[in-house]
Amino acid sequence: MAGWVTENLIPFEAGLFLETMANLGVTFYMFLVGLEMDLTPLRKIERTALTVAIAGIVLPVAVGVGVHTIVLKLRENIDVPEMGAYFWSIALSHTSFPDLARILSDPEAHELYVAIPVLLCMTIFWFSLRPFIRKVVRHISVAEKEKPASDKHLHFILSLVFLSGFITELCGAHSFFGAFMFGLMIPGGELGTNIKNKNSSVMVFLVILVAISAKIVGALLVCLFFKSPMRDGLALGLLMNTKGVLAVIIINEGRNMKGFDQQTYSWIVVAILLMTVIIGPVVSYTHRSARHLRSYNEMHLERSKPDTPLRVLACVHSTRNLSGLISLLQISNVTRKSPITVFAVHLVELAGRTSAMLIFHDKNKTIDTGNNCSREKAEAEQIVSAFESFENENHGATVRPLTAVSPYASMHEDVNNFALDRFANIILIPFHKQPDTSGGWTAENLQHELVNQNLLQTSPCSIGLLVDRGLTCFPESQKGTPECRVSMLFVEGPDDREALAYAWRMAGSPNLMLTLVRFVPGKEVSEFFESDDEQEIFPDRFERERQKQLDDDYINVFRSRTMHDQSITYIEKQVSSGDQIVSALSSAYNDFDLYVVGRGHDRTSPLTSGLSNWSEFPELGPLGETLVLMDLESPASVLIVQQSCPESSGSKKTKTSDQNLLS
């Protein structure tokens, strides 16, 4: 059979042509790898990163030589040149960063639609293929009269292994599920023994274990030396084990040069595959599981005191966003007793490269964003300079400027990951439109709207969207009167409580007047807003009552602790519809510099349900959009606050009680 295939399907001339084209493909692939590389960050590499990189190369090289030597000693009857150690070393020290980026940006899915076809496929295998395999085994035993199975039988069995893995791969699961199930179907006996003898399990296990451990041990030792968390060192070592096409090319070239035989080549390829396969699930479990994100529920502003240290991730697209964001930070009560750490992130679209970059700026060095455009460089310097001035003017502020260069489609992932790494309490983002001279709005970049929407859907912490209409920080008045008027409009829900928590923090700023307006629904509103589905009436009513109790508790705590503060005013306004809210805002509450409201995402309030029917900017929420589009007495900026949702943090929200509020 093999001879017929060689003569008719793949003759010598065709094989030579395919080999030539394969070499050309490898040549152009290496050209693309070099094209994607950016050597600019190497000039600013830190000592820790440099040490990890050196350890990730030196130790795997030594391990590669050692493993190759062990294999030679255990297989004394095999004549293998010692130059195979070079190929082992290069393959083990190599890390495929394009494949690593894809693993980190596309974590494995665990949806039910993947499990169902896999289970169905395995059931069919068990009841249809297993009897067939048993018949084949009995046929082999009778035909060869208890003689060892020939190579053709073993090749047939191994071909079915690949077929099983291919089928489960089509179902959406990994191929090793199919291979494992197929192994269970092989009955015990001489056939199984012969298969195991052809593949030395001890040797394969030794090669894989030592190969995987090389980079892990190196990264772990370096991280422990620099007093980094052990968990991060293990994850870094696993990530550096990512192998790609280049590693296979190196090993294949070593086999072509007779550096090692076919069986040794198979061991190395299996080790490379396993090293790459286990990275996704392990890192996803250790760094993306819910148990490492549950602490974010405790970092909500609602659950902290107004003067606790605040960690803010401020996102800036251009210099147009600077004035409003910095003014908002300046009225956020920046003192030594209530310090603020600001991570000022300049978001830049990735162009000309396929690998995103995160650049930390040294205050004493010239900024280099890796782009030759002088305009972008000048804009980055202006942004950093503005935040440094904010730090110099406020003794309780600490600023960490950086630039994130990534595609707009995945920019939110970089922001979220950095917020997780720096334990940010809130992310501040600018609205994608800017006010024009005629009182309307002009879009700065429509892609910024996409970034904002993605952040609101996936943010692991609270997020504030600022619609800036000339918010400025006012100097202290000589007459001693407040110069900045802020109104917090409270309706209901966790977003409103988070917004009130941020406004409460602002109230500590000098010369700032805070007015809290709580809109309370009348009795007829709750009766009218019952669900039509009888099965949902009681759960909805219970949830609404629970949220109302949480709102009342938080408002009561706020009032009891600010009753003697002359700069804070509390107003309770009973309304029955969104139109009455608009009317109240137009007549009585239309003269403020800044409005702070909750977005109210994933909630339908009877008071604002009518406002959302004509929504043009859903990211603002019904009340926030109403304020932005209303013709108020004076143009006011609006801060829309959203508390992190349970879907983004990977955990369920726990019930808040007055015992843990502001404890």
XYZ file of C-alpha atoms in Angstrom:
663
model
C 0.000 0.000 0.000
C 2.760 2.404 0.947
C 4.601 1.640 -2.292
C 1.506 2.347 -4.388
C 0.998 5.691 -2.635
C 4.633 6.638 -3.207
C 4.562 5.726 -6.914
C 1.175 7.159 -7.874
C 0.289 9.954 -5.447
C 3.661 11.349 -4.356
C 6.318 10.474 -6.968
C 9.886 11.658 -6.573
C 9.403 14.750 -8.744
C 6.325 15.835 -6.777
C 8.088 15.243 -3.474
C 11.014 17.395 -4.596
C 8.636 20.166 -5.638
C 6.758 20.013 -2.319
C 10.002 20.142 -0.368
C 11.157 23.182 -2.362
C 7.883 25.001 -1.762
C 8.030 24.082 1.936
C 11.504 25.605 2.233
C 10.278 28.766 0.500
C 7.355 28.909 2.940
C 9.715 28.639 5.893
C 11.919 31.376 4.408
C 9.039 33.822 4.041
C 7.698 32.858 7.457
C 11.005 33.824 9.059
C 10.894 37.078 7.088
C 7.478 37.871 8.602
C 8.764 37.000 12.080
C 11.589 39.487 11.665
C 9.196 42.079 10.234
C 6.967 41.822 13.312
C 9.883 42.266 15.715
C 10.381 45.642 17.347
C 13.830 46.097 18.868
C 13.053 49.544 20.309
C 11.919 48.274 23.758
C 15.275 46.463 24.168
C 16.955 49.803 24.736
C 14.825 50.387 27.851
C 14.725 46.876 29.235
C 14.812 46.763 33.022
C 17.137 44.624 35.103
C 14.405 42.231 36.210
C 13.172 41.591 32.673
C 16.737 41.213 31.396
C 17.588 38.719 34.137
C 14.446 36.671 33.427
C 15.295 36.636 29.717
C 18.868 35.475 30.339
C 17.719 32.785 32.767
C 15.082 31.683 30.262
C 17.823 31.072 27.710
C 20.820 29.831 29.687
C 19.053 27.211 31.793
C 17.091 25.619 28.887
C 20.305 25.463 26.846
C 22.034 23.578 29.662
C 19.008 21.323 30.127
C 18.912 20.601 26.394
C 22.517 19.432 26.430
C 21.920 17.372 29.575
C 18.778 15.655 28.288
C 20.471 14.807 25.002
C 23.390 13.282 26.898
C 21.034 11.171 29.031
C 19.249 9.884 25.941
C 22.547 8.908 24.339
C 23.628 6.968 27.432
C 20.313 5.146 27.727
C 20.337 4.240 24.051
C 23.899 3.003 23.613
C 23.074 0.945 20.529
C 21.936 4.025 18.602
C 24.578 5.973 16.719
C 23.500 9.610 17.088
C 25.871 12.567 16.532
C 26.425 14.864 19.476
C 25.435 17.899 17.397
C 21.822 16.985 18.172
C 22.338 18.705 21.534
C 22.532 22.079 19.770
C 19.108 21.616 18.221
C 17.638 20.449 21.539
C 19.042 23.524 23.275
C 17.791 26.004 20.692
C 14.316 24.485 20.633
C 13.973 24.524 24.435
C 15.261 28.096 24.816
C 12.905 29.408 22.132
C 9.645 31.209 23.072
C 7.039 31.974 20.423
C 5.661 35.357 21.430
C 3.042 35.576 18.615
C 1.542 32.281 19.802
C 1.860 33.417 23.419
C -0.075 36.612 22.638
C -2.858 34.584 21.029
C -3.058 32.303 24.069
C -3.340 35.237 26.466
C -5.881 37.132 24.358
C -8.071 34.102 23.573
C -8.525 32.018 26.742
C -10.084 28.607 26.401
C -13.871 28.425 26.416
C -15.836 26.073 28.647
C -19.290 26.492 27.162
C -21.857 23.720 27.147
C -22.018 23.646 23.372
C -18.476 22.252 23.329
C -19.101 19.575 25.961
C -22.265 18.175 24.358
C -20.787 17.147 20.962
C -17.651 15.795 22.660
C -19.682 13.585 25.022
C -21.884 12.446 22.123
C -18.822 11.621 20.028
C -17.190 9.689 22.867
C -20.384 7.699 23.421
C -20.538 6.716 19.768
C -16.869 5.757 19.875
C -17.397 3.553 22.914
C -20.360 1.600 21.575
C -19.334 1.359 17.915
C -15.555 1.530 17.639
C -14.735 -0.472 20.772
C -16.356 -3.743 19.509
C -14.546 -3.295 16.204
C -11.186 -2.913 17.960
C -11.820 -6.089 19.981
C -12.504 -8.033 16.774
C -9.271 -6.725 15.258
C -7.305 -7.805 18.323
C -8.803 -11.300 18.235
C -8.040 -11.553 14.507
C -4.421 -10.584 15.098
C -4.045 -13.167 17.869
C -5.512 -16.000 15.762
C -3.684 -15.103 12.556
C -0.270 -14.747 14.117
C -0.730 -17.471 16.741
C 0.325 -15.401 19.688
C 3.258 -13.885 17.823
C 4.056 -10.226 18.421
C 1.998 -7.910 16.319
C 3.700 -6.696 13.176
C 4.470 -3.040 12.468
C 1.549 -2.693 10.077
C -0.893 -3.512 12.875
C 0.746 -0.990 15.155
C 0.686 1.632 12.416
C -3.007 0.947 11.896
C -3.735 1.452 15.599
C -1.697 4.664 15.762
C -3.530 5.986 12.687
C -6.810 5.502 14.533
C -5.343 7.507 17.420
C -4.828 10.462 15.094
C -8.323 10.004 13.678
C -9.867 10.045 17.162
C -7.969 13.190 18.075
C -8.978 14.866 14.808
C -12.672 14.151 15.403
C -12.664 15.598 18.930
C -10.758 18.618 17.593
C -13.609 19.196 15.127
C -16.065 19.035 18.028
C -14.320 21.977 19.691
C -12.272 20.105 22.318
C -8.599 19.255 22.323
C -7.361 16.206 20.433
C -5.985 14.509 23.548
C -9.565 13.759 24.695
C -10.090 11.515 21.668
C -6.686 9.893 22.046
C -7.362 9.170 25.728
C -10.740 7.558 25.013
C -9.235 5.482 22.228
C -6.563 4.246 24.625
C -9.305 3.070 27.011
C -10.846 1.027 24.204
C -7.710 -1.039 23.597
C -8.065 -4.259 25.638
C -5.218 -5.517 27.778
C -2.972 -8.073 26.196
C -0.004 -8.492 23.914
C -1.082 -5.790 21.471
C -1.100 -3.129 24.184
C 2.230 -4.372 25.488
C 3.812 -4.127 22.035
C 2.536 -0.604 21.571
C 3.994 0.473 24.901
C 7.294 -1.203 24.087
C 7.488 0.806 20.857
C 7.060 4.003 22.877
C 9.147 3.973 26.036
C 6.874 5.728 28.507
C 9.649 6.317 31.056
C 11.883 7.967 28.490
C 9.079 10.075 27.041
C 8.004 11.189 30.523
C 11.575 12.071 31.476
C 12.160 14.137 28.335
C 8.872 16.014 28.678
C 9.294 16.679 32.408
C 12.840 18.013 32.137
C 12.038 20.056 29.016
C 9.042 21.723 30.651
C 10.861 22.393 33.931
C 13.778 24.285 32.395
C 12.147 27.667 31.836
C 9.841 27.299 34.847
C 12.747 26.800 37.246
C 14.737 29.645 35.681
C 11.884 32.145 35.834
C 10.918 31.043 39.342
C 14.448 31.514 40.715
C 14.745 34.981 39.212
C 11.340 36.055 40.536
C 12.183 34.786 44.004
C 15.485 36.646 43.880
C 13.666 39.904 43.104
C 11.016 39.064 45.756
C 8.202 38.683 43.240
C 5.216 36.427 44.061
C 5.882 32.734 43.499
C 2.569 32.424 41.653
C 3.705 35.021 39.109
C 7.049 33.274 38.681
C 5.387 29.955 37.927
C 3.011 31.595 35.453
C 5.890 33.427 33.750
C 7.860 30.202 33.400
C 4.856 28.460 31.862
C 4.261 31.327 29.453
C 7.878 31.291 28.323
C 7.407 27.615 27.406
C 5.138 28.589 24.510
C 6.490 27.023 21.348
C 5.484 27.710 17.773
C 6.353 26.849 14.208
C 9.956 27.946 14.624
C 10.661 25.303 17.283
C 9.308 22.567 15.015
C 11.401 23.913 12.141
C 14.542 23.754 14.298
C 13.850 20.187 15.399
C 13.012 19.104 11.855
C 16.272 20.557 10.575
C 18.135 18.688 13.309
C 16.571 15.430 12.150
C 17.457 16.178 8.517
C 21.081 16.707 9.555
C 21.033 13.341 11.391
C 21.331 15.062 14.760
C 18.902 12.468 16.195
C 16.810 9.594 14.956
C 13.097 9.476 14.198
C 12.028 8.207 17.625
C 13.955 10.930 19.444
C 12.435 13.469 17.059
C 8.968 12.210 18.006
C 9.740 12.603 21.729
C 10.822 16.211 21.283
C 7.788 17.081 19.164
C 5.460 15.549 21.760
C 7.210 17.520 24.494
C 6.848 20.763 22.508
C 3.140 20.120 21.893
C 2.425 19.359 25.538
C 4.428 22.374 26.714
C 2.218 24.633 24.598
C -1.092 22.847 25.272
C -0.952 23.066 29.069
C -0.186 26.795 29.144
C -3.680 28.055 28.362
C -5.651 26.045 30.959
C -3.078 26.453 33.750
C -2.605 30.216 33.366
C -6.345 30.684 32.873
C -6.965 28.903 36.174
C -4.235 30.627 38.174
C -4.636 34.194 36.897
C -8.153 34.439 35.503
C -10.189 32.343 37.878
C -12.861 33.883 40.065
C -10.999 33.253 43.298
C -8.325 35.803 42.335
C -10.875 38.425 41.328
C -13.297 38.193 44.239
C -11.315 40.776 46.154
C -12.496 43.398 43.658
C -15.933 43.333 45.231
C -14.248 44.566 48.407
C -12.465 47.379 46.506
C -15.657 49.134 45.430
C -15.838 52.739 46.558
C -19.198 51.922 48.150
C -17.436 49.689 50.665
C -14.638 52.063 51.593
C -14.349 55.227 53.617
C -14.363 58.540 51.725
C -10.792 59.323 52.818
C -9.191 55.936 52.040
C -6.345 55.841 49.473
C -7.701 55.773 45.927
C -6.094 54.071 42.931
C -7.270 55.559 39.638
C -6.528 54.420 36.093
C -7.034 57.542 33.949
C -7.258 56.877 30.194
C -6.352 59.657 27.750
C -6.648 59.468 23.958
C -5.358 62.962 23.180
C -4.552 66.302 24.782
C -8.237 67.286 24.426
C -9.068 64.891 27.255
C -6.505 66.353 29.660
C -8.287 69.354 31.118
C -11.461 67.575 32.180
C -9.805 64.478 33.651
C -7.199 66.433 35.596
C -9.869 68.831 36.889
C -11.919 65.847 38.037
C -8.898 64.445 39.861
C -8.165 67.795 41.517
C -11.652 67.988 43.052
C -11.434 64.374 44.254
C -10.067 65.408 47.657
C -6.355 64.862 47.051
C -4.671 65.244 50.444
C -2.037 63.474 52.447
C -4.778 61.867 54.547
C -6.666 60.701 51.448
C -3.945 60.119 48.824
C -4.586 59.239 45.195
C -2.370 57.123 42.973
C -3.032 57.903 39.306
C -1.943 55.596 36.510
C -2.132 57.973 33.546
C -2.450 55.809 30.430
C -2.045 57.407 27.015
C -3.967 55.144 24.616
C -2.359 54.980 21.167
C -3.585 52.981 18.186
C -1.210 50.239 17.059
C 0.058 50.857 13.530
C 2.739 49.052 11.548
C 3.261 46.299 14.131
C 1.269 43.289 15.262
C 2.490 43.187 18.868
C 1.022 45.544 21.463
C 3.322 47.514 23.761
C 3.055 48.940 27.260
C 5.600 51.710 27.786
C 6.398 53.088 31.245
C 7.757 56.629 31.177
C 10.710 57.769 33.233
C 10.255 61.353 34.382
C 13.931 62.067 33.851
C 14.154 60.706 30.310
C 12.797 61.688 26.924
C 9.634 59.883 25.897
C 9.945 57.338 23.105
C 6.724 55.673 21.992
C 8.428 53.519 19.409
C 6.884 55.622 16.618
C 8.780 57.994 14.360
C 5.894 60.489 14.246
C 7.076 63.663 16.000
C 3.466 64.850 16.510
C 2.561 61.770 18.564
C 5.788 62.069 20.519
C 5.073 65.709 21.311
C 1.505 64.852 22.350
C 2.752 62.098 24.656
C 5.226 64.508 26.266
C 2.464 67.068 26.784
C 0.203 64.477 28.440
C 2.939 63.306 30.785
C 3.891 66.896 31.593
C 0.274 67.760 32.488
C -0.044 64.859 34.909
C 3.342 65.650 36.439
C 2.123 69.202 37.079
C -0.937 67.754 38.789
C 1.353 65.676 40.986
C 3.508 68.660 41.878
C 0.485 70.795 42.797
C -1.123 68.128 44.979
C 1.057 66.650 47.724
C -1.267 63.695 48.172
C -1.041 62.611 44.530
C 1.307 60.065 42.973
C 1.361 59.757 39.178
C 2.628 56.831 37.110
C 2.549 57.811 33.403
C 2.610 55.158 30.689
C 1.583 54.593 27.077
C -0.464 51.617 25.843
C -0.039 50.895 22.129
C -2.569 48.345 20.863
C -5.366 47.931 18.292
C -8.639 49.614 19.153
C -10.457 46.274 18.990
C -8.389 44.843 21.867
C -7.380 48.048 23.653
C -9.903 47.421 26.440
C -8.191 44.118 27.264
C -4.884 45.887 27.894
C -6.600 48.488 30.084
C -8.465 45.818 32.071
C -5.350 43.708 32.587
C -3.389 46.719 33.794
C -6.230 47.666 36.151
C -6.120 44.143 37.579
C -2.345 44.216 37.971
C -2.395 47.605 39.748
C -5.535 46.956 41.865
C -7.273 50.052 40.526
C -10.466 51.138 42.309
C -11.864 52.971 39.308
C -11.085 53.545 35.633
C -11.748 57.040 34.281
C -12.419 57.345 30.550
C -13.375 60.373 28.399
C -16.538 60.594 26.284
C -15.815 60.057 22.591
C -17.432 63.383 21.600
C -16.266 66.930 22.273
C -18.496 70.023 22.583
C -18.285 72.481 19.694
C -18.763 76.242 19.610
C -22.407 75.973 18.473
C -23.454 73.968 21.521
C -23.442 70.637 19.698
C -21.106 67.696 19.697
C -18.351 66.586 17.382
C -16.805 63.130 17.309
C -13.044 63.067 17.919
C -12.664 59.454 16.817
C -15.463 56.918 16.411
C -13.097 54.152 17.483
C -12.951 55.743 20.938
C -16.661 54.954 21.305
C -15.883 51.281 20.653
C -13.165 51.313 23.318
C -15.549 52.896 25.850
C -18.318 50.396 25.144
C -15.928 47.457 25.468
C -14.585 48.794 28.762
C -18.086 49.264 30.174
C -18.931 45.677 29.275
C -15.764 44.048 30.613
C -14.231 46.318 33.254
C -13.160 44.343 36.360
C -13.524 47.410 38.599
C -15.699 50.491 38.776
C -15.538 52.792 35.791
C -16.344 56.472 35.350
C -17.126 58.048 31.963
C -16.576 61.814 31.936
C -18.502 64.032 29.534
C -16.417 67.206 29.756
C -18.029 70.567 29.035
C -15.251 72.763 30.301
C -14.863 71.419 33.820
C -12.181 73.498 35.491
C -10.724 73.683 38.969
C -11.561 76.951 40.625
C -9.105 78.708 42.938
C -10.091 79.394 46.502
C -12.437 82.336 46.694
C -11.326 85.355 48.675
C -14.853 85.627 50.086
C -14.751 82.039 51.308
C -17.753 80.939 49.241
C -17.727 77.598 47.453
C -16.524 77.847 43.874
C -17.402 74.361 42.550
C -20.977 73.079 42.634
C -21.507 69.322 42.284
C -24.864 67.541 42.226
C -25.268 63.801 42.716
C -28.579 62.505 41.302
C -29.582 59.271 43.048
C -32.246 56.919 41.649
C -31.504 53.350 42.703
C -29.098 50.443 42.372
C -25.389 49.643 42.825
C -24.226 52.090 40.153
C -25.902 54.965 41.969
C -24.380 53.897 45.288
C -20.944 53.785 43.653
C -21.525 57.227 42.127
C -22.563 58.577 45.536
C -19.395 57.097 47.055
C -17.246 59.014 44.551
C -19.239 62.218 45.086
C -18.877 61.753 48.839
C -15.132 61.661 48.398
C -15.296 64.931 46.424
C -17.146 66.573 49.300
C -13.895 66.637 51.273
C -12.366 69.094 48.793
C -12.215 72.719 49.926
C -14.607 75.193 48.306
C -16.815 72.451 46.902
C -20.561 72.272 47.501
C -22.245 68.867 47.100
C -26.002 68.552 46.653
C -27.465 65.046 46.850
C -30.850 64.793 45.144
C -32.628 61.488 45.691
C -35.591 60.769 43.435
C -38.105 58.644 45.332
C -40.896 56.823 43.446
C -44.503 57.181 44.519
C -46.734 54.263 45.457
C -48.454 54.178 42.080
C -45.096 53.708 40.334
C -44.251 50.381 42.031
C -47.747 49.029 41.409
C -47.617 49.967 37.736
C -44.185 48.436 37.184
C -45.003 44.841 38.126
C -43.882 42.099 35.720
C -46.474 40.526 33.400
C -44.994 37.064 33.979
C -46.377 35.578 37.180
C -43.241 33.477 37.670
C -41.079 36.609 37.651
C -43.250 38.780 39.864
C -41.916 37.531 43.190
C -38.193 37.282 42.204
C -38.316 40.779 40.689
C -40.142 42.176 43.676
C -37.688 40.522 46.072
C -34.672 41.874 44.169
C -36.128 45.372 44.015
C -36.878 45.315 47.736
C -33.352 44.077 48.459
C -31.775 46.834 46.366
C -34.056 49.427 47.952
C -32.950 48.280 51.394
C -29.302 48.582 50.351
C -29.974 52.072 48.961
C -31.731 53.159 52.168
C -28.923 51.805 54.334
C -26.259 53.598 52.334
C -28.174 56.877 52.222
C -28.749 56.696 55.980
C -25.048 56.132 56.646
C -24.210 59.060 54.370
C -26.690 61.397 56.073
C -25.662 60.422 59.592
C -21.982 61.100 58.885
C -22.479 64.369 57.007
C -25.310 65.976 58.969
C -22.974 68.624 60.432
C -21.178 69.319 57.135
C -22.392 72.691 55.839
C -21.033 71.971 52.343
C -23.385 69.009 51.823
C -27.109 69.314 51.144
C -29.579 66.438 50.981
C -32.841 66.769 49.006
C -35.520 64.122 48.550
C -37.792 64.569 45.528
C -40.803 62.339 44.867
C -41.430 61.687 41.172
C -43.548 59.279 39.154
C -41.871 59.234 35.726
C -38.858 60.244 33.733
C -40.675 63.351 32.517
C -41.007 64.575 36.090
C -37.265 64.068 36.599
C -36.550 66.153 33.490
C -38.933 68.815 34.707
C -37.284 68.912 38.131
C -33.842 69.199 36.607
C -34.900 72.004 34.277
C -36.587 74.055 36.971
C -34.733 73.511 40.241
C -31.458 71.667 39.665
C -30.027 73.256 36.524
C -27.146 75.337 37.853
C -24.247 73.007 38.660
C -20.717 72.624 37.345
C -20.711 68.818 37.533
C -23.379 66.140 37.753
C -22.503 62.697 39.106
C -24.945 59.892 38.238
C -25.014 56.116 38.105
C -25.223 54.436 34.721
C -27.845 51.929 35.853
C -26.637 49.168 33.540
C -28.535 45.862 33.409
C -31.362 47.440 35.392
C -34.729 48.889 34.441
C -35.986 51.573 36.792
C -39.636 52.671 36.697
C -38.426 56.271 37.029
C -36.058 56.244 34.040
C -37.663 53.631 31.779
C -39.228 56.321 29.594
C -35.902 58.119 29.175
C -34.179 55.131 27.547
C -36.675 54.706 24.692
C -34.865 57.236 22.504
C -31.302 56.478 23.577
C -28.544 57.635 21.226
C -25.609 56.972 23.562
C -26.430 53.862 25.645
C -23.015 53.997 27.333
C -24.201 57.103 29.226
C -27.246 55.469 30.771
C -30.739 57.003 30.645
C -30.166 59.754 33.214
C -26.644 60.556 32.062
C -27.741 60.907 28.449
C -30.654 63.111 29.515
C -28.274 65.476 31.282
C -25.899 65.586 28.314
C -28.647 66.417 25.802
C -30.650 68.790 28.011
C -30.489 72.546 27.555
C -29.488 73.539 31.076
C -28.925 77.038 32.393
C -25.168 76.575 32.181
C -23.198 73.871 30.362
C -22.311 71.259 32.957
C -19.997 68.269 32.814
C -21.387 64.832 33.658
C -19.629 61.879 35.316
C -21.377 58.557 34.739
C -20.256 55.847 37.185
C -20.716 52.107 36.795
C -19.868 49.558 39.447
C -18.127 46.434 38.155
C -20.668 43.820 37.159
C -20.484 40.198 38.418
C -19.869 38.870 34.909
C -16.641 40.814 34.573
C -15.226 39.909 37.939
C -16.097 36.263 37.731
C -17.932 36.177 41.024
C -21.375 36.867 42.372
C -22.123 40.029 44.236
C -22.605 39.510 47.886
C -25.231 41.189 49.945
C -24.061 44.426 51.475
C -25.143 45.131 55.005
C -24.806 48.183 57.193
C -22.179 46.330 59.238
C -19.648 46.219 56.386
C -20.580 49.555 54.818
C -17.700 51.952 55.365
C -16.375 49.823 58.212
